[in-house]
Short mmCIF file of C-alpha atoms in Angstrom, two decimals:
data_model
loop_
_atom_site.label_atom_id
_atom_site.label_comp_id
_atom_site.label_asym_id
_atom_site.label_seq_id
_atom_site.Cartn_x
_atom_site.Cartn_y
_atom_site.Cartn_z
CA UNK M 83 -41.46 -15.68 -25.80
CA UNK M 84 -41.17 -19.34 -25.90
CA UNK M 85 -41.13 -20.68 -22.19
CA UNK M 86 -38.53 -22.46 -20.58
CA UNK M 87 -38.94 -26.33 -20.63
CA UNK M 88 -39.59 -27.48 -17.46
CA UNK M 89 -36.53 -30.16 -16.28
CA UNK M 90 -38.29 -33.78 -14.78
CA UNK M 91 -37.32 -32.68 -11.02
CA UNK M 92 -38.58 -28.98 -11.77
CA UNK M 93 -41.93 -29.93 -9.04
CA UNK M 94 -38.84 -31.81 -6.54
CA UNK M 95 -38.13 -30.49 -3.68
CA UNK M 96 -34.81 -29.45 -4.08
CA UNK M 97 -32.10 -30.27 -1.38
CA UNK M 98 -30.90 -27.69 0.40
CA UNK M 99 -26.84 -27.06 0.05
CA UNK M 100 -24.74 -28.62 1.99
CA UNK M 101 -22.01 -26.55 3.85
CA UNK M 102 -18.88 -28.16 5.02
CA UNK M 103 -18.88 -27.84 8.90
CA UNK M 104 -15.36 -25.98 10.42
CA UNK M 105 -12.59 -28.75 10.43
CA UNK M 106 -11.99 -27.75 13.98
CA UNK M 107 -15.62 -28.98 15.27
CA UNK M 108 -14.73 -32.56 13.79
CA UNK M 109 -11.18 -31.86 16.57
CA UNK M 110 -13.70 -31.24 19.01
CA UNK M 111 -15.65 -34.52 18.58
CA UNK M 112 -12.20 -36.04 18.46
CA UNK M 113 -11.18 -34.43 21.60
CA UNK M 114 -14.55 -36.18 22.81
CA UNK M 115 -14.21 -39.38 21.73
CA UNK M 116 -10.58 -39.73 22.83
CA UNK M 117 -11.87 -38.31 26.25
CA UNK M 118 -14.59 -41.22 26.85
CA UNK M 119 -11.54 -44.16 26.28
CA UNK M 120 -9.33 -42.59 28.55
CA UNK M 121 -11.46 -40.95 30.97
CA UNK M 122 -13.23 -37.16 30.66
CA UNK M 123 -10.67 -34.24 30.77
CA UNK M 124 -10.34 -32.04 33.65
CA UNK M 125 -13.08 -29.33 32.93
CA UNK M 126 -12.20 -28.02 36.78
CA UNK M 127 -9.09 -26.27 35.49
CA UNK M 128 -8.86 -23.40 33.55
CA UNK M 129 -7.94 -24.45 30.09
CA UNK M 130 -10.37 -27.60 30.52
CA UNK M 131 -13.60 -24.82 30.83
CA UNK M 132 -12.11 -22.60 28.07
CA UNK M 133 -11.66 -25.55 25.53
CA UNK M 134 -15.16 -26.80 26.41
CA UNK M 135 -16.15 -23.42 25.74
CA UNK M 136 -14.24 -22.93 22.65
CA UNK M 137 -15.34 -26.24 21.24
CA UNK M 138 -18.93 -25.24 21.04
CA UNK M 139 -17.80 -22.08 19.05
CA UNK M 140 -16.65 -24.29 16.72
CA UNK M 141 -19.85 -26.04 16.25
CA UNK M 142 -21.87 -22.45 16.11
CA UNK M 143 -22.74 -20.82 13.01
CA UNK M 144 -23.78 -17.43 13.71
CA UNK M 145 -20.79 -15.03 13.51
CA UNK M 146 -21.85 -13.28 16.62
CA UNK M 147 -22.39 -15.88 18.90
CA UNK M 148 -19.03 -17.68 17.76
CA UNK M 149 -16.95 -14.26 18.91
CA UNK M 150 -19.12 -14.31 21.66
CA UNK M 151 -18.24 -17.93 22.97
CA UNK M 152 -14.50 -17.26 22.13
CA UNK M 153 -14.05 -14.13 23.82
CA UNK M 154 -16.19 -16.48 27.14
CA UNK M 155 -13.62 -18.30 26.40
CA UNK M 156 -10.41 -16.03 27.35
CA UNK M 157 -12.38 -14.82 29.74
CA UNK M 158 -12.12 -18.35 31.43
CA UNK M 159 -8.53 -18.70 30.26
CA UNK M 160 -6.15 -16.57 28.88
CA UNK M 161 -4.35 -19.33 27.17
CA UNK M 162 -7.01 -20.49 25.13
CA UNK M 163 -4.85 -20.14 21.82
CA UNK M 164 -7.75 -21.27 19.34
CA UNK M 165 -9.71 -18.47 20.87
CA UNK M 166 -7.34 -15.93 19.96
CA UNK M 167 -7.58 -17.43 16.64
CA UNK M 168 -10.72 -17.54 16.08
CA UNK M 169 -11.30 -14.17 17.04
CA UNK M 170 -8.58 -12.88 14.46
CA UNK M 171 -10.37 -14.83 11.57
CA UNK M 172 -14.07 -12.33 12.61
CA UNK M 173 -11.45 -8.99 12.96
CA UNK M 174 -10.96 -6.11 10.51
CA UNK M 175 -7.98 -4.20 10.65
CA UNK M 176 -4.24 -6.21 9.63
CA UNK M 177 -2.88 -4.75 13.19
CA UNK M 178 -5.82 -6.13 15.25
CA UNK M 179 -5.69 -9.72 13.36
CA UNK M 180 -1.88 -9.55 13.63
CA UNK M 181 -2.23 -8.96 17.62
CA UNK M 182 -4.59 -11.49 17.91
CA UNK M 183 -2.13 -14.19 16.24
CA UNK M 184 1.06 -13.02 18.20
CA UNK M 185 -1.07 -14.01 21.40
CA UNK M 186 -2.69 -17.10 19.98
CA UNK M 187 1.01 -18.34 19.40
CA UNK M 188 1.95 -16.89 22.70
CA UNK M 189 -0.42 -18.83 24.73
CA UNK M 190 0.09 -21.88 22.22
CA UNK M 191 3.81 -21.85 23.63
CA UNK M 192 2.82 -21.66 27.34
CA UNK M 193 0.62 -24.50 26.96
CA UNK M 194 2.86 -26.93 25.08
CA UNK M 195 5.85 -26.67 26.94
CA UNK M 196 9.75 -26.47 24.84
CA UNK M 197 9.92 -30.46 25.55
CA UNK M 198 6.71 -31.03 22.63
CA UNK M 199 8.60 -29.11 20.09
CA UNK M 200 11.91 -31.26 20.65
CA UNK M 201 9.64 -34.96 20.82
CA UNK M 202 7.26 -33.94 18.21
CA UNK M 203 8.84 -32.54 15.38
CA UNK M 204 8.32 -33.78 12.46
CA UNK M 205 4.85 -35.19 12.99
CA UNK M 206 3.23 -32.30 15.21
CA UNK M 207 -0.33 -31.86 13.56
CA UNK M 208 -0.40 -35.57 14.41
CA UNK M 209 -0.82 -34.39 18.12
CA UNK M 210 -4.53 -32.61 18.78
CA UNK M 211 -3.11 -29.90 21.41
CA UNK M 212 -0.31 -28.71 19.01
CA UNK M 213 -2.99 -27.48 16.47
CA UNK M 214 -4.18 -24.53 17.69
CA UNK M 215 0.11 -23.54 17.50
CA UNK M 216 0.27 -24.44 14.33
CA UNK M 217 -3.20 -22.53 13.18
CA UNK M 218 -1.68 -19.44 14.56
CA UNK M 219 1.85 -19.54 13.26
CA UNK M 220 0.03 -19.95 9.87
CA UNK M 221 -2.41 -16.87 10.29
CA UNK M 222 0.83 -14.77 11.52
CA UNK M 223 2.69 -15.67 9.00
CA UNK M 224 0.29 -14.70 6.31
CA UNK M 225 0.11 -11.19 8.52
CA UNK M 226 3.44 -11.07 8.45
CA UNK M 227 3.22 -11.10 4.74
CA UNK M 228 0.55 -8.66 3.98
CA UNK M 229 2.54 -6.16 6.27
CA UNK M 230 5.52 -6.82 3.79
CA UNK M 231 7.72 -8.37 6.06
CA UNK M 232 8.21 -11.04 3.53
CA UNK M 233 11.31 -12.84 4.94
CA UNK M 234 9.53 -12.95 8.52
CA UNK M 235 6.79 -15.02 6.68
CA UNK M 236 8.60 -17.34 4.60
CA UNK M 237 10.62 -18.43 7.48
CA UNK M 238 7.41 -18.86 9.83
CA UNK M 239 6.63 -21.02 6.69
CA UNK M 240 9.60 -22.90 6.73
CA UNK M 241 9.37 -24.18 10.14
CA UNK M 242 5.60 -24.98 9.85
CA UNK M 243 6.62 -27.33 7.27
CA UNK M 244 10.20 -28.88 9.70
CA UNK M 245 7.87 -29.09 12.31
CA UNK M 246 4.84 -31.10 9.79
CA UNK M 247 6.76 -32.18 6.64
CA UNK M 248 3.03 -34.06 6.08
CA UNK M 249 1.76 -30.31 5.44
CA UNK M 250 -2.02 -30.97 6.86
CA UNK M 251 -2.45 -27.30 6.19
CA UNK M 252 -1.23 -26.91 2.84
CA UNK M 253 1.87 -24.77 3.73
CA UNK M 254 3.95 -25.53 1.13
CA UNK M 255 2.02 -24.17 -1.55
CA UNK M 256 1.43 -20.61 -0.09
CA UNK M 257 5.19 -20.90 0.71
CA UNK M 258 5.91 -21.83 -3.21
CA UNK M 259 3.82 -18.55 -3.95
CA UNK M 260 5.99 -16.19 -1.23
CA UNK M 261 9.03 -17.73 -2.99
CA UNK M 262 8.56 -17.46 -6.50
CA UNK M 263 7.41 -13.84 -5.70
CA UNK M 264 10.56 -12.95 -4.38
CA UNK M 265 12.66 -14.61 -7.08
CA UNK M 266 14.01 -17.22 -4.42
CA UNK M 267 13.74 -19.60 -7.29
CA UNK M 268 16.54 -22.61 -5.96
CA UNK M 269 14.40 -22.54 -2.62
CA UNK M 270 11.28 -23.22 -4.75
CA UNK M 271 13.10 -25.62 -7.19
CA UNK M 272 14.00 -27.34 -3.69
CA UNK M 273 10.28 -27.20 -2.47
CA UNK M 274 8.54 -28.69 -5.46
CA UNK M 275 11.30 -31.36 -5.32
CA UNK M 276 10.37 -32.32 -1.91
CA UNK M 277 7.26 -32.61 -2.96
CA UNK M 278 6.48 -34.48 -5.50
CA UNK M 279 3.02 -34.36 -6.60
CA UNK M 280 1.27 -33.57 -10.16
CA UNK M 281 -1.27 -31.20 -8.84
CA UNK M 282 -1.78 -28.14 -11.01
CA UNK M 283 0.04 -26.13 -8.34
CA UNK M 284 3.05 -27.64 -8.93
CA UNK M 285 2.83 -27.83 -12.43
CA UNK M 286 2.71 -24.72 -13.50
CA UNK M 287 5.23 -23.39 -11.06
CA UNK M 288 7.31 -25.93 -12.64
CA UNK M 289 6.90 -24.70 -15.99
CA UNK M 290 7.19 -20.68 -14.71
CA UNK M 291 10.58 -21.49 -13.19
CA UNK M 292 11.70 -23.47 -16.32
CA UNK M 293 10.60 -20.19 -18.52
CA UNK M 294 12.77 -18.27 -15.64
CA UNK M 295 16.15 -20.41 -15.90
CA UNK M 296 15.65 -21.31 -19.45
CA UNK M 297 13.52 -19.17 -21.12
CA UNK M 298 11.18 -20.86 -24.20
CA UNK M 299 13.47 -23.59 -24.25
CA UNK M 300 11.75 -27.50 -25.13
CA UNK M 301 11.95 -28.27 -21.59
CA UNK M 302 10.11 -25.57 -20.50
CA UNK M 303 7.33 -25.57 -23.15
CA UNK M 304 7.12 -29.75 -22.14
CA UNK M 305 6.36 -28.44 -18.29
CA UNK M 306 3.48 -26.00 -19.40
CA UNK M 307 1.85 -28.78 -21.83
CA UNK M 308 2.23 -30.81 -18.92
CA UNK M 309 1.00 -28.41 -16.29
CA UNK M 310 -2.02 -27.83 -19.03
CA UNK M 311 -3.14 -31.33 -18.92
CA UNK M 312 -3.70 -30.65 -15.19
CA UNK M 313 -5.63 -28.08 -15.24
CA UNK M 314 -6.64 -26.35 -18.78
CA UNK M 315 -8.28 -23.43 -17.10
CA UNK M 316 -5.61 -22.19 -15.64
CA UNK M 317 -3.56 -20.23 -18.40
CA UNK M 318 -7.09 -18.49 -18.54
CA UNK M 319 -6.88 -17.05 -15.34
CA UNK M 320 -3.56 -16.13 -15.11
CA UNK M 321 -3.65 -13.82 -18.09
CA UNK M 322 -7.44 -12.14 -17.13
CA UNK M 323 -7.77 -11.52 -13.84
CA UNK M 324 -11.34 -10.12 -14.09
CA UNK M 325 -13.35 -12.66 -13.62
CA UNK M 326 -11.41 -13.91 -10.63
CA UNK M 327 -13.80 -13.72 -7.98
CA UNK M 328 -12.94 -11.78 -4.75
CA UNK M 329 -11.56 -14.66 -2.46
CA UNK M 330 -10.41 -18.35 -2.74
CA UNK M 331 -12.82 -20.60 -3.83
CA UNK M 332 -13.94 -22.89 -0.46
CA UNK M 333 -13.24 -25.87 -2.11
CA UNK M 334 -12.02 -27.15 -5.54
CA UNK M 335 -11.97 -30.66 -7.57
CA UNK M 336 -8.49 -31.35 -9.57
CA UNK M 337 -8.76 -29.92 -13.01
CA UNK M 338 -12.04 -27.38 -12.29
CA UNK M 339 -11.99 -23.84 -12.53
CA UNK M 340 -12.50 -23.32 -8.95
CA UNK M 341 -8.36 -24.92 -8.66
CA UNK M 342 -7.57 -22.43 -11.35
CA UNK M 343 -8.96 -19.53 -9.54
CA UNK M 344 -7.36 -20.82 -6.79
CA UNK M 345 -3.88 -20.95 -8.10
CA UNK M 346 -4.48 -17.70 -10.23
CA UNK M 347 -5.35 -16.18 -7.01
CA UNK M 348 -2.16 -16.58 -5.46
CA UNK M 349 0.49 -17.10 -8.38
CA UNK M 350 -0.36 -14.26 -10.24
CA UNK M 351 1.76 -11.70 -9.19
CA UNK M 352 4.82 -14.08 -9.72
CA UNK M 353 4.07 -14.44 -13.18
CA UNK M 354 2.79 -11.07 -14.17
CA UNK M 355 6.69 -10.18 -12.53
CA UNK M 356 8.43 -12.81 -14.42
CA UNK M 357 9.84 -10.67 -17.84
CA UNK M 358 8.19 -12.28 -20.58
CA UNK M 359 5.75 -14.94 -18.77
CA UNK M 360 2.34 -13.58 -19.76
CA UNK M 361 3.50 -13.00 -23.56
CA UNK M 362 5.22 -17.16 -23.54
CA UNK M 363 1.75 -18.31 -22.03
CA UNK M 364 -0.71 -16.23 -24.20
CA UNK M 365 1.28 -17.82 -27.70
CA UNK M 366 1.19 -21.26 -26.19
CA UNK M 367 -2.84 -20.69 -26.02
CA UNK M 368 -2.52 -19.38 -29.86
CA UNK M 369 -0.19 -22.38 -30.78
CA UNK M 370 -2.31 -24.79 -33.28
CA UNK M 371 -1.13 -28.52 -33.01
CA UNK M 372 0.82 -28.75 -35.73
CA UNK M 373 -0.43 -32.05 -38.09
CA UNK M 374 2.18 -34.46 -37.97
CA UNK M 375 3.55 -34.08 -41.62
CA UNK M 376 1.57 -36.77 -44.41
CA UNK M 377 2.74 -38.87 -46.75
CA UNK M 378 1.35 -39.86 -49.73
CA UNK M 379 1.07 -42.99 -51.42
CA UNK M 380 3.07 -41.16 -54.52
CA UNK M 381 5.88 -39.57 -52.43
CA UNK M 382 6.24 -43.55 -50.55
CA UNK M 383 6.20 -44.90 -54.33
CA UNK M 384 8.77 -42.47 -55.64
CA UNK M 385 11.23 -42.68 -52.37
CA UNK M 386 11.25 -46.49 -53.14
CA UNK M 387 12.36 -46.53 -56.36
CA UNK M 388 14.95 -44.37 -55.83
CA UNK M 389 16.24 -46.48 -52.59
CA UNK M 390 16.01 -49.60 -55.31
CA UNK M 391 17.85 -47.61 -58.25
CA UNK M 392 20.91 -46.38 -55.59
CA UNK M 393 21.05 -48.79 -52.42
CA UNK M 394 22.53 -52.55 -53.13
CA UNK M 395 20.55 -55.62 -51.75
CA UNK M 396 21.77 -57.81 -49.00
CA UNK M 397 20.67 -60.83 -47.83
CA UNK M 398 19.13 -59.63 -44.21
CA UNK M 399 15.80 -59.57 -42.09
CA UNK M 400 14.95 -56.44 -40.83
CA UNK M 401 12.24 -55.83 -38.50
CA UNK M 402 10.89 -52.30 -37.41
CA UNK M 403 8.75 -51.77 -34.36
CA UNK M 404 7.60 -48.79 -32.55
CA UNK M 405 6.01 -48.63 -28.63
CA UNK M 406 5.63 -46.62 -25.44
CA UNK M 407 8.14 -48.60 -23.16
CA UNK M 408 7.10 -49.59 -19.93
CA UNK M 409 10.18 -48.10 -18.05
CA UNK M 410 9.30 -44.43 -16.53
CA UNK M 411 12.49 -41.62 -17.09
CA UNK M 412 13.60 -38.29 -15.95
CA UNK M 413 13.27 -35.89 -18.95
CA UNK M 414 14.08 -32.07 -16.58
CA UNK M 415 12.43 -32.18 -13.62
CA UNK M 416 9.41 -34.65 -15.33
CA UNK M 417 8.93 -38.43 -14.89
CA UNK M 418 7.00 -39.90 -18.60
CA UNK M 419 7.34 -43.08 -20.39
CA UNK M 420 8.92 -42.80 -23.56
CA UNK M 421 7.89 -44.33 -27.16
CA UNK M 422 10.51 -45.70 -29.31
CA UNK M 423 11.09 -46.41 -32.69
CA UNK M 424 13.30 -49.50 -33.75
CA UNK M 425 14.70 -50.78 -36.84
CA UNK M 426 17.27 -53.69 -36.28
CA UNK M 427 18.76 -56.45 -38.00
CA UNK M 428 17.21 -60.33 -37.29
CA UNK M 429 19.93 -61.88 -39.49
CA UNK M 430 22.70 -59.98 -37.38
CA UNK M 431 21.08 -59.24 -34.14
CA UNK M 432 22.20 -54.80 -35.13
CA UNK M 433 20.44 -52.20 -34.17
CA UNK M 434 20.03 -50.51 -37.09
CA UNK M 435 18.33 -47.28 -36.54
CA UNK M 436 16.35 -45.44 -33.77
CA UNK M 437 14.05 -42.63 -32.02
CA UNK M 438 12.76 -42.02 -28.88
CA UNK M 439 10.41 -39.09 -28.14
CA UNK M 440 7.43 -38.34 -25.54
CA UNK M 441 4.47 -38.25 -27.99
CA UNK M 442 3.23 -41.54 -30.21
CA UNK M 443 5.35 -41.01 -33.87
CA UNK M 444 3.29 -39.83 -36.48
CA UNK M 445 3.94 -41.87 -39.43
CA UNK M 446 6.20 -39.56 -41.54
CA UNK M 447 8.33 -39.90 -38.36
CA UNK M 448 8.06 -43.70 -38.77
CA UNK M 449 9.21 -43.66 -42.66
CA UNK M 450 12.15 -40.98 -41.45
CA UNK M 451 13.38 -43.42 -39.37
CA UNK M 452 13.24 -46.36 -41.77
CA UNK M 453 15.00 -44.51 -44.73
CA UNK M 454 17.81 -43.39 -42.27
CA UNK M 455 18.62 -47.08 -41.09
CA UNK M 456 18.75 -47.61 -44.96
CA UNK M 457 21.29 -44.92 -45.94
CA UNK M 458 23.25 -44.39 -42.89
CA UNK M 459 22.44 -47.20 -41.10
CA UNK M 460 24.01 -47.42 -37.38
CA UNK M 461 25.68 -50.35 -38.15
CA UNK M 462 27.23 -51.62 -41.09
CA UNK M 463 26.76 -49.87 -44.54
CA UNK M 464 23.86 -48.87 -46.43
CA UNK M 465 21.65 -51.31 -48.04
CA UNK M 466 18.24 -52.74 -48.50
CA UNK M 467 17.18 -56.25 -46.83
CA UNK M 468 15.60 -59.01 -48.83
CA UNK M 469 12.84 -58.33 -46.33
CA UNK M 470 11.21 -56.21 -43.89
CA UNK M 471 8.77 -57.16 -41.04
CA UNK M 472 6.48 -54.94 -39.19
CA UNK M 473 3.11 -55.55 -37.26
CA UNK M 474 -0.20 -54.97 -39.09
CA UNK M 475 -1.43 -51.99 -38.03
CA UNK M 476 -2.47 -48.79 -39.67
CA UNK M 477 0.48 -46.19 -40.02
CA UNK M 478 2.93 -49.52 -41.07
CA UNK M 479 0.58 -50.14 -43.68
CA UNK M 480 0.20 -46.84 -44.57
CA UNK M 481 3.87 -47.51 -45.82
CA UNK M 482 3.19 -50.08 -47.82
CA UNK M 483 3.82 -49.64 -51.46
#
């Protein structure tokens, strides 16, 4: 057997691979740094020893000595909310993880007082001490879920997202998943509204609730081409689940597979439910791009002399021009820029004859659209000019007799 060739950097030392440290140390180096410009915090009260404490759990790697250093930390103070949490995320059991939440919250509330929720709503992540709060409303609601009290959840959801419309923690897609799940779909077509982003999230809940309202209507086959320019991988996924892995990726790029196992992850189930989804997605993989239809030189010839033998002459310049405007529109819930077609009258100053469609016109569309303005022209009657200007470029001249 032939040997594998070795690769230049075969005899490098490879770098080891870098892990992304827990978002919550980089808090506690904030906490730090905000501490030495306005003076250290108060490590002689309760809370001020248990943070401290907690804070180097979030630097530790080893599981046991993390549990270890949060469970020090209660010990010191029992309203240490992120140690609750942290302790839930290294539990078994959905009723022990579920306690553990319900108390981080608890002691979240104690801490923060009713007066934080009135003066910072609406920008709380924004405020360090509110985090832990909002880190434990999340991992109840997702309890809440599992347990199947689905309502409970969504509306834990609901206020994470009142209380941080700037969604730090990604709410509102887990919250698009609960809803399309339960067939809440004018609550979802309200959420993706409010957010309006072209990840491949959004996309292709866009197109599943266009299938749902509309069925394979044009609109809702223009979301999924859309929502497959995103992410290509994803229709993949969604179909076979077997080679999802076992758990959310830890991190994904737009457009990789590790975003389409993400989504497929946690939109499956809404479109596995949805009557008809799987069977609309699997034939648009099976759709071949249909070839814009072709025109030969003989077919042009022939369609000329018969426009010469039945259409009078006038004296007229026409011009016919075709471009992607400039100017964005609303075609359903999608923003694109449009290309037109244009035939119009020079001598006159008459539009003559037009099109306007999403996708660059094939030339057969271009000749349509020429012979139409001849026969049934939008203004005026039916003719042909004395002459006809275009710009020289290749499906104009394809035209050309």
């Amino acid at each position: 057997m032939a040997k594998k060739k070795p690769k230049p950097n075969d005899n490098k030392r490879k770098r080891p691979k870098l892990e992304l440290p827990d978002s919550r140390a980089m808090e506690a180096d904030m906490r730090d740094f905000l501490a030495g410009i306005g003076g250290q915090p108060n490590l002689d009260t309760p809370l001020g020893k248990a943070q401290s404490i907690i804070d180097r759990a979030f630097r530790e790697t080893n599981v046991k000595k993390r549990v270890a250093l949060a469970q020090e930390a209660l010990a010191a103070c029992v309203d240490c909310a992120d140690a609750y949490n942290l302790l839930a995320e290294h539990t078994t059991g959905r009723r022990a993880v579920h306690r553990l939440y319900e108390q981080a919250l608890a002691a979240a509330e104690r801490v923060l007082g009713p007066e934080v929720f009135e003066r910072e709503a609406g920008q709380f992540w924004s405020v360090l001490e509110t985090r832990a709060y909002m880190r434990a409303r999340l991992g109840l609601a997702n309890c809440l879920w599992l347990g199947g009290r689905h309502d409970d959840a969504v509306r834990h959801m609901q206020e994470l997202l009142r209380l941080n419309p700037g969604d730090n923690q990604g709410v509102r897609y887990i919250l698009a998943s609960f809803l399309l799940f339960l067939d809440r779909d004018d609550e979802t077509a309200e959420l993706l509204k409010a957010y309006a982003e072209r990840s491949a999230t959004w996309e292709y809940s866009k197109a599943l609730l266009a299938f749902r309202r509309q069925g394979d209507s044009e609109d809702a086959r223009h979301l999924l081409r859309q929502a497959r320019r995103t992410n290509v991988h994803v229709p993949r996924y969604l179909i076979d689940d077997s080679d999802l892995p076992s758990g959310q990726p830890p991190y994904y790029s737009p457009g990789d597979e590790n975003e389409a196992q993400s989504y497929a992850s946690s939109f499956r189930a809404p479109w596995k439910f949805t009557p008809g989804a799987m069977a609309w997605l699997r034939a648009s993989l099976c759709e071949k791009k249909k070839k814009p239809a072709q025109l030969s030189q003989g077919q042009v010839r022939a369609a000329i002399r018969w426009i010469a033998a039945n259409l009078p002459q006038s004296s007229d310049v026409w011009q016919a021009e075709f471009r992607q405007l400039s100017t964005w529109i609303r075609v359903g819930d999608e923003m694109l820029r449009p290309w037109i077609v244009l035939v119009t009258s020079l001598s006159h100053d008459l539009v003559l004859g037009h099109h306007l469609g999403d996708e660059s016109p094939p030339t057969a569309l271009l000749w349509n659209v020429l012979v139409q303005a001849l026969r049934k022209p939008l203004a005026g009657g039916p003719h042909v000019p004395t002459q006809l200007q275009v710009r020289e470029n290749e499906q104009w001249m394809t035209l050309k007799p």
